[in-house]
Amino acid sequence: MEEKIIAIKMVIDAWSSGVAKMKTILSSLSDEDFENSIGNDKVNYIIAHLTAINDLTIEVLGIGEINNMNLYNYFKVYETKLPLPISNKELLKLWTITCEQIDLKIKDFTPDDWFGKHTAVTIKEFNKEPDRNKLNVLLNRSHRMATAVGQLSLFNKSKS
């Protein structure tokens, strides 16, 4: 049982570290920065995609519903010429809301909760692949956030 608790702590710490790094980066961006690009992606697209993933995570972890279905649907049927369905100000607010919702709810999870199935997998699939659990969802979201932190750090470095 102790190994499970250690694994859970490691994943939550990775998540929390990513959120803290993103907060630092987001606070350094100007309104103009959101419209600039790093590689093929606009800064606001990177942030919006990460926010939509966080929003979906709330539902997948079974701790609430998607807050902004328009943003979720945008990435489900994304076409490069469509503008984001949310302003940069609303995007930052939604980013904060989704992180806070996740942080608040995961504190109540037990080890059994963490190693239990998430809502995007059937019982049959979960029984076959028990690694498709809530802890793995947060681990994958933490990895995705680390990628965004890297992209946005490169953008900030290119501004200097």
Coordinates of N, CA and C in Angstrom, one line a residue:
M1 N 0.8 -1.2 0.0 CA 0.0 0.0 0.0 C 0.9 1.3 0.0
E2 N 2.0 1.2 0.7 CA 2.8 2.4 0.7 C 3.3 2.8 -0.6
E3 N 3.6 1.8 -1.5 CA 4.1 2.1 -2.8 C 3.0 2.9 -3.6
K4 N 1.7 2.5 -3.4 CA 0.7 3.3 -4.1 C 0.6 4.7 -3.6
I5 N 0.8 5.0 -2.3 CA 0.8 6.3 -1.8 C 1.9 7.1 -2.3
I6 N 3.1 6.5 -2.4 CA 4.2 7.2 -3.0 C 4.0 7.5 -4.5
A7 N 3.5 6.6 -5.2 CA 3.2 6.8 -6.6 C 2.2 8.0 -6.8
I8 N 1.1 8.0 -6.0 CA 0.1 9.0 -6.0 C 0.8 10.4 -5.8
K9 N 1.6 10.4 -4.7 CA 2.2 11.7 -4.4 C 3.1 12.2 -5.5
M10 N 3.8 11.3 -6.1 CA 4.7 11.7 -7.3 C 3.9 12.3 -8.4
V11 N 2.8 11.7 -8.7 CA 1.9 12.2 -9.8 C 1.3 13.5 -9.4
I12 N 0.8 13.6 -8.2 CA 0.2 14.9 -7.8 C 1.2 16.0 -7.7
D13 N 2.4 15.7 -7.3 CA 3.5 16.7 -7.3 C 3.9 17.1 -8.7
A14 N 3.9 16.2 -9.6 CA 4.2 16.6 -11.0 C 3.1 17.5 -11.6
W15 N 1.8 17.2 -11.3 CA 0.7 18.0 -11.7 C 0.9 19.4 -11.1
S16 N 1.1 19.5 -9.8 CA 1.2 20.8 -9.0 C 2.3 21.6 -9.6
S17 N 3.4 21.0 -9.8 CA 4.6 21.7 -10.4 C 4.3 22.3 -11.7
G18 N 3.6 21.5 -12.6 CA 3.2 22.0 -13.9 C 2.3 23.2 -13.8
V19 N 1.3 23.1 -12.9 CA 0.4 24.2 -12.7 C 1.1 25.5 -12.3
A20 N 2.0 25.3 -11.3 CA 2.8 26.4 -10.9 C 3.7 27.1 -12.0
K21 N 4.3 26.2 -12.8 CA 5.1 26.7 -13.9 C 4.2 27.5 -14.9
M22 N 3.1 26.9 -15.2 CA 2.2 27.6 -16.2 C 1.7 28.9 -15.6
K23 N 1.4 29.0 -14.3 CA 0.9 30.2 -13.7 C 2.0 31.3 -13.9
T24 N 3.3 30.9 -13.7 CA 4.4 31.9 -13.8 C 4.5 32.3 -15.3
I25 N 4.4 31.4 -16.2 CA 4.5 31.8 -17.6 C 3.3 32.7 -18.0
L26 N 2.1 32.3 -17.6 CA 0.9 33.0 -18.0 C 0.9 34.5 -17.5
S27 N 1.5 34.6 -16.3 CA 1.6 36.0 -15.7 C 2.6 36.8 -16.4
S28 N 3.5 36.2 -17.2 CA 4.5 37.0 -17.9 C 4.1 37.4 -19.3
L29 N 2.9 36.9 -19.8 CA 2.5 37.1 -21.1 C 1.7 38.4 -21.2
S30 N 1.9 39.2 -22.3 CA 1.1 40.4 -22.6 C 0.0 40.0 -23.4
D31 N -1.0 40.9 -23.6 CA -2.1 40.6 -24.5 C -1.6 40.4 -25.9
E32 N -0.6 41.1 -26.4 CA 0.0 40.9 -27.7 C 0.6 39.5 -27.8
D33 N 1.2 39.0 -26.8 CA 1.9 37.7 -26.8 C 0.9 36.6 -27.2
F34 N -0.3 36.7 -26.7 CA -1.3 35.6 -27.0 C -1.6 35.4 -28.5
E35 N -1.4 36.5 -29.3 CA -1.6 36.4 -30.7 C -0.4 36.0 -31.5
N36 N 0.8 35.9 -30.9 CA 2.0 35.5 -31.5 C 2.1 34.0 -31.6
S37 N 3.1 33.5 -32.4 CA 3.2 32.1 -32.6 C 4.6 31.6 -32.1
I38 N 4.6 30.3 -31.7 CA 5.8 29.6 -31.5 C 5.7 28.4 -32.4
G39 N 6.6 28.2 -33.3 CA 6.4 27.1 -34.3 C 5.2 27.4 -35.1
N40 N 4.4 26.3 -35.2 CA 3.1 26.4 -36.0 C 1.9 26.8 -35.2
D41 N 2.1 27.0 -33.9 CA 1.0 27.2 -33.0 C 1.0 28.6 -32.4
K42 N -0.2 29.3 -32.4 CA -0.3 30.5 -31.6 C -0.3 30.3 -30.1
V43 N 0.2 31.2 -29.4 CA 0.3 31.1 -28.0 C -1.1 30.8 -27.4
N44 N -2.1 31.6 -27.8 CA -3.4 31.4 -27.2 C -4.0 30.0 -27.6
Y45 N -3.6 29.4 -28.7 CA -4.0 28.1 -29.1 C -3.4 27.1 -28.1
I46 N -2.1 27.2 -27.8 CA -1.4 26.3 -26.9 C -2.1 26.3 -25.5
I47 N -2.4 27.5 -25.1 CA -3.1 27.7 -23.8 C -4.5 27.1 -23.8
A48 N -5.2 27.4 -24.9 CA -6.6 27.0 -25.0 C -6.7 25.5 -25.1
H49 N -5.7 24.9 -25.8 CA -5.7 23.4 -25.9 C -5.5 22.8 -24.5
L50 N -4.6 23.3 -23.8 CA -4.3 22.8 -22.5 C -5.5 23.0 -21.6
T51 N -6.1 24.1 -21.7 CA -7.3 24.4 -20.8 C -8.4 23.5 -21.2
A52 N -8.6 23.2 -22.5 CA -9.7 22.3 -22.9 C -9.4 20.9 -22.3
I53 N -8.1 20.5 -22.3 CA -7.8 19.2 -21.8 C -8.0 19.1 -20.3
N54 N -7.7 20.2 -19.6 CA -8.0 20.3 -18.1 C -9.5 20.2 -17.9
D55 N -10.3 20.9 -18.7 CA -11.7 20.9 -18.6 C -12.3 19.4 -18.8
L56 N -11.8 18.7 -19.8 CA -12.2 17.4 -20.0 C -11.7 16.5 -18.9
T57 N -10.6 16.7 -18.3 CA -10.1 15.9 -17.2 C -11.0 15.9 -16.0
I58 N -11.7 17.1 -15.8 CA -12.7 17.1 -14.7 C -13.8 16.1 -14.9
E59 N -14.2 16.0 -16.2 CA -15.3 15.0 -16.5 C -14.7 13.5 -16.4
V60 N -13.5 13.3 -17.0 CA -12.9 12.0 -17.0 C -12.6 11.5 -15.6
L61 N -12.2 12.4 -14.7 CA -11.9 12.0 -13.3 C -13.2 11.8 -12.5
G62 N -14.3 12.2 -13.1 CA -15.6 12.0 -12.4 C -15.8 13.0 -11.3
I63 N -15.3 14.2 -11.4 CA -15.4 15.2 -10.4 C -16.2 16.4 -10.8
G64 N -16.8 16.4 -12.0 CA -17.6 17.5 -12.4 C -17.9 17.3 -13.9
E65 N -18.5 18.4 -14.4 CA -18.8 18.4 -15.9 C -17.9 19.5 -16.6
I66 N -17.8 19.3 -17.9 CA -17.0 20.3 -18.7 C -17.6 21.7 -18.5
N67 N -16.8 22.7 -18.2 CA -17.2 24.0 -18.0 C -17.5 24.8 -19.2
N68 N -16.8 24.6 -20.3 CA -16.9 25.3 -21.5 C -17.0 24.4 -22.7
M69 N -18.2 23.9 -23.0 CA -18.4 23.0 -24.1 C -18.0 23.5 -25.5
N70 N -18.1 24.9 -25.7 CA -17.7 25.5 -26.9 C -16.2 25.2 -27.2
L71 N -15.4 25.4 -26.1 CA -13.9 25.2 -26.3 C -13.6 23.7 -26.5
Y72 N -14.3 22.9 -25.8 CA -14.1 21.4 -26.0 C -14.5 21.0 -27.4
N73 N -15.6 21.5 -27.9 CA -16.0 21.2 -29.3 C -15.1 21.8 -30.3
Y74 N -14.5 22.9 -30.0 CA -13.6 23.6 -31.0 C -12.4 22.6 -31.2
F75 N -11.9 22.0 -30.2 CA -10.7 21.1 -30.4 C -11.2 19.7 -30.9
K76 N -12.4 19.4 -30.8 CA -12.9 18.1 -31.3 C -13.1 18.2 -32.8
V77 N -13.4 19.4 -33.3 CA -13.6 19.6 -34.8 C -12.7 20.7 -35.3
Y78 N -11.6 20.9 -34.7 CA -10.7 22.0 -35.1 C -10.4 22.1 -36.5
E79 N -10.5 23.3 -37.1 CA -10.0 23.7 -38.4 C -9.1 24.9 -38.2
T80 N -8.0 24.9 -38.8 CA -7.0 26.0 -38.5 C -7.5 27.4 -38.8
K81 N -8.5 27.6 -39.6 CA -8.9 29.0 -39.9 C -10.0 29.5 -39.0
L82 N -10.5 28.7 -38.1 CA -11.5 29.1 -37.1 C -10.8 29.8 -36.0
P83 N -11.4 31.0 -35.6 CA -10.8 31.7 -34.4 C -11.3 30.9 -33.1
L84 N -10.5 31.1 -32.0 CA -10.9 30.4 -30.8 C -12.3 31.0 -30.4
P85 N -13.1 30.1 -29.8 CA -14.5 30.5 -29.4 C -14.5 31.2 -28.0
I86 N -13.4 31.7 -27.6 CA -13.2 32.3 -26.2 C -12.2 33.4 -26.3
S87 N -12.4 34.5 -25.5 CA -11.4 35.5 -25.5 C -10.2 35.1 -24.6
N88 N -9.1 35.8 -24.8 CA -7.9 35.5 -24.0 C -8.2 35.7 -22.5
K89 N -9.0 36.7 -22.2 CA -9.3 37.0 -20.8 C -10.2 35.8 -20.2
E90 N -11.1 35.4 -21.0 CA -12.0 34.2 -20.6 C -11.2 33.0 -20.5
L91 N -10.2 32.8 -21.4 CA -9.3 31.7 -21.4 C -8.5 31.6 -20.1
L92 N -7.9 32.7 -19.7 CA -7.1 32.7 -18.5 C -8.0 32.4 -17.3
K93 N -9.2 32.9 -17.3 CA -10.1 32.6 -16.2 C -10.5 31.1 -16.2
L94 N -10.8 30.6 -17.3 CA -11.1 29.1 -17.4 C -10.0 28.3 -17.0
W95 N -8.7 28.7 -17.4 CA -7.5 27.9 -17.0 C -7.5 27.8 -15.5
T96 N -7.7 29.0 -14.8 CA -7.6 29.0 -13.3 C -8.7 28.2 -12.7
I97 N -9.9 28.3 -13.3 CA -11.1 27.5 -12.7 C -10.8 26.0 -12.8
T98 N -10.4 25.6 -14.0 CA -10.2 24.1 -14.2 C -9.1 23.6 -13.3
C99 N -8.0 24.4 -13.1 CA -6.9 23.9 -12.2 C -7.4 23.9 -10.8
E100 N -8.1 24.9 -10.4 CA -8.7 24.9 -9.0 C -9.6 23.8 -8.8
Q101 N -10.5 23.5 -9.7 CA -11.5 22.4 -9.6 C -10.7 21.1 -9.4
I102 N -9.8 20.8 -10.3 CA -9.0 19.6 -10.2 C -8.3 19.5 -8.8
D103 N -7.6 20.6 -8.5 CA -6.8 20.6 -7.2 C -7.7 20.3 -6.0
L104 N -8.9 20.9 -6.0 CA -9.8 20.8 -4.9 C -10.3 19.4 -4.7
K105 N -10.7 18.8 -5.8 CA -11.3 17.5 -5.8 C -10.4 16.3 -5.6
I106 N -9.2 16.4 -6.2 CA -8.3 15.3 -6.0 C -7.7 15.1 -4.6
K107 N -7.8 16.1 -3.8 CA -7.4 16.0 -2.4 C -8.2 15.0 -1.7
D108 N -9.5 14.8 -2.1 CA -10.4 13.8 -1.4 C -10.2 12.4 -2.0
F109 N -9.5 12.2 -3.0 CA -9.3 10.8 -3.6 C -8.5 9.9 -2.6
T110 N -9.0 8.7 -2.5 CA -8.3 7.7 -1.8 C -7.4 6.9 -2.8
P111 N -6.5 6.1 -2.3 CA -5.7 5.2 -3.2 C -6.7 4.4 -4.1
D112 N -7.7 3.9 -3.6 CA -8.7 3.1 -4.4 C -9.3 3.9 -5.5
D113 N -9.6 5.2 -5.2 CA -10.1 6.1 -6.2 C -9.1 6.3 -7.3
W114 N -7.9 6.6 -6.9 CA -6.8 6.8 -7.9 C -6.6 5.6 -8.8
F115 N -6.7 4.4 -8.3 CA -6.4 3.3 -9.1 C -7.7 2.6 -9.6
G116 N -8.8 3.4 -9.5 CA -10.1 2.9 -10.1 C -10.2 3.5 -11.5
K117 N -11.2 3.0 -12.2 CA -11.4 3.4 -13.6 C -11.9 4.8 -13.7
H118 N -11.5 5.4 -14.8 CA -12.1 6.8 -15.1 C -13.3 6.7 -15.9
T119 N -14.0 7.8 -16.2 CA -15.3 7.7 -16.9 C -15.2 7.5 -18.4
A120 N -14.0 7.5 -19.0 CA -13.9 7.3 -20.4 C -13.5 5.9 -20.8
V121 N -13.6 5.0 -19.8 CA -13.2 3.6 -20.1 C -14.4 2.7 -19.6
T122 N -14.7 1.7 -20.3 CA -15.7 0.8 -19.8 C -15.1 -0.2 -18.7
I123 N -16.0 -0.8 -18.0 CA -15.6 -1.8 -17.0 C -14.8 -2.9 -17.7
K124 N -15.3 -3.4 -18.8 CA -14.6 -4.4 -19.5 C -13.2 -4.0 -19.9
E125 N -13.1 -2.8 -20.5 CA -11.8 -2.3 -20.9 C -10.9 -2.2 -19.7
F126 N -11.4 -1.7 -18.6 CA -10.6 -1.4 -17.4 C -10.2 -2.8 -16.8
N127 N -11.0 -3.7 -16.8 CA -10.6 -5.1 -16.2 C -9.5 -5.7 -17.0
K128 N -9.5 -5.4 -18.3 CA -8.4 -5.9 -19.2 C -7.2 -5.1 -19.1
E129 N -7.3 -3.7 -18.8 CA -6.2 -2.8 -18.7 C -6.3 -1.9 -17.5
P130 N -6.0 -2.5 -16.3 CA -6.2 -1.7 -15.1 C -5.4 -0.4 -15.0
D131 N -4.4 -0.3 -15.9 CA -3.6 1.0 -15.9 C -4.4 2.1 -16.5
R132 N -5.5 1.9 -17.0 CA -6.4 2.9 -17.5 C -7.2 3.5 -16.3
N133 N -6.5 4.1 -15.4 CA -7.1 4.5 -14.2 C -7.0 6.0 -14.0
K134 N -7.5 6.6 -13.0 CA -7.5 8.0 -12.8 C -6.1 8.6 -12.5
L135 N -5.3 7.8 -11.9 CA -3.9 8.3 -11.6 C -3.2 8.5 -13.0
N136 N -3.4 7.5 -13.9 CA -2.8 7.6 -15.2 C -3.3 8.8 -16.0
V137 N -4.5 9.1 -15.8 CA -5.1 10.3 -16.5 C -4.3 11.6 -16.0
L138 N -4.2 11.7 -14.7 CA -3.5 12.9 -14.2 C -2.0 12.9 -14.6
L139 N -1.4 11.7 -14.6 CA 0.0 11.6 -15.1 C 0.1 12.1 -16.6
N140 N -0.8 11.6 -17.4 CA -0.8 12.0 -18.8 C -1.1 13.5 -19.0
R141 N -2.0 14.1 -18.2 CA -2.2 15.5 -18.3 C -1.0 16.3 -17.8
S142 N -0.3 15.8 -16.8 CA 0.9 16.4 -16.3 C 2.0 16.5 -17.4
H143 N 2.1 15.4 -18.2 CA 3.0 15.3 -19.3 C 2.7 16.3 -20.4
R144 N 1.4 16.4 -20.7 CA 0.9 17.3 -21.7 C 1.2 18.8 -21.2
M145 N 1.0 19.0 -19.9 CA 1.3 20.4 -19.4 C 2.8 20.7 -19.5
A146 N 3.6 19.7 -19.3 CA 5.1 19.9 -19.4 C 5.4 20.3 -20.8
T147 N 4.8 19.7 -21.8 CA 5.0 20.0 -23.2 C 4.7 21.5 -23.4
A148 N 3.5 21.9 -22.9 CA 3.1 23.3 -23.1 C 4.0 24.3 -22.4
V149 N 4.5 23.9 -21.2 CA 5.4 24.7 -20.5 C 6.7 24.9 -21.4
G150 N 7.1 23.8 -22.0 CA 8.3 23.9 -22.8 C 8.1 24.8 -24.0
Q151 N 7.0 24.6 -24.7 CA 6.6 25.5 -25.9 C 6.6 27.0 -25.5
L152 N 5.9 27.3 -24.4 CA 5.7 28.7 -24.0 C 7.0 29.2 -23.4
S153 N 7.9 28.4 -22.8 CA 9.2 28.9 -22.4 C 10.1 29.3 -23.5
L154 N 10.0 28.5 -24.6 CA 10.7 28.8 -25.9 C 10.2 30.2 -26.4
F155 N 8.9 30.4 -26.3 CA 8.3 31.6 -26.8 C 8.9 32.8 -26.0
N156 N 8.8 32.6 -24.7 CA 9.3 33.7 -23.8 C 10.8 34.0 -24.0
K157 N 11.6 32.9 -24.3 CA 13.0 33.1 -24.5 C 13.2 33.8 -25.9
S158 N 12.4 33.6 -26.9 CA 12.5 34.2 -28.2 C 12.2 35.7 -28.1
K159 N 11.4 36.1 -27.1 CA 11.0 37.5 -26.9 C 12.2 38.3 -26.4
S160 N 13.1 37.7 -25.7 CA 14.2 38.4 -25.0 C 15.2 38.9 -26.0

